[in-house]
Amino acid sequence: QFLEVFVPGNYAVNVIEPDGCIGQDSVEVVVSDPFIDLGIDITVCETDPFPILDAGSQGVEFAWILNGDTVATTQEFQPTVIGLYTAVLINQYGCEATDMIDLDDSPALNAAFTGPVIATFGNPVQFNDITGGGTSWTWNFGDGSAVVNTQSPSHAFEAIGPRPVFMIVGNGFCVDTAWSEVDVLWDCATLSMSADFTINPDTVVLS
């Protein structure tokens, strides 16, 4: 006799022979439904490595496929090139699961800006980002003032002497830093200083 079942659970069967003997047995029916969750698509900076991908622990056989070619047969996989990857696993019951993830990279940034090499204390000077491709900026002017997050700020230095100026630029995936040094001088006009001297006549005897 055969019984086709569609619901998981414990099934018991009793068999009664013509002589009245009874045999019993049971079987547990389990639905095997493996899955893979690779998460959302990933974009990294082109100078950074891709993260290690994990197909999960539900399989006994694995395959990572790129452009129709199997590039790995392990649970974890370290990709090295961009592309649409398909992960396949087969569990101990022969059931299969798949998932896909698209890996991309973003061009690296080459941070650069223009600005003065000499500035006067308290007088604003202009700095201009010329990186290209940036979406966020952090400026540190090395004089104890608060950082600035605009692309091309003006700044009045609050301390004299050589001041390192740093600009950190990012695009959501890549970050780069540029820096220069500005020599900040006193503004003599604001110090009410002027040069003067008096003549003290004296006699010099040469012999």
Short mmCIF file of N, CA and C in Angstrom, two decimals, residues 14-23:
data_model
loop_
_atom_site.label_atom_id
_atom_site.label_comp_id
_atom_site.label_asym_id
_atom_site.label_seq_id
_atom_site.Cartn_x
_atom_site.Cartn_y
_atom_site.Cartn_z
N ASN A 14 -0.24 0.88 10.93
CA ASN A 14 -0.47 -0.41 11.56
C ASN A 14 -0.76 -1.45 10.48
N VAL A 15 -0.11 -2.58 10.56
CA VAL A 15 -0.32 -3.67 9.61
C VAL A 15 -0.85 -4.89 10.38
N ILE A 16 -2.01 -5.36 9.97
CA ILE A 16 -2.60 -6.55 10.61
C ILE A 16 -2.56 -7.71 9.63
N GLU A 17 -1.87 -8.77 10.03
CA GLU A 17 -1.76 -9.94 9.18
C GLU A 17 -3.02 -10.81 9.31
N PRO A 18 -3.23 -11.72 8.38
CA PRO A 18 -4.42 -12.60 8.45
C PRO A 18 -4.51 -13.41 9.73
N ASP A 19 -3.37 -13.71 10.33
CA ASP A 19 -3.41 -14.50 11.56
C ASP A 19 -3.62 -13.62 12.79
N GLY A 20 -3.83 -12.29 12.56
CA GLY A 20 -4.10 -11.38 13.67
C GLY A 20 -2.88 -10.69 14.23
N CYS A 21 -1.70 -11.00 13.75
CA CYS A 21 -0.49 -10.31 14.23
C CYS A 21 -0.50 -8.86 13.73
N ILE A 22 -0.04 -8.00 14.59
CA ILE A 22 -0.04 -6.57 14.27
C ILE A 22 1.40 -6.05 14.23
N GLY A 23 1.69 -5.32 13.18
CA GLY A 23 2.99 -4.65 13.07
C GLY A 23 2.78 -3.14 13.00
#
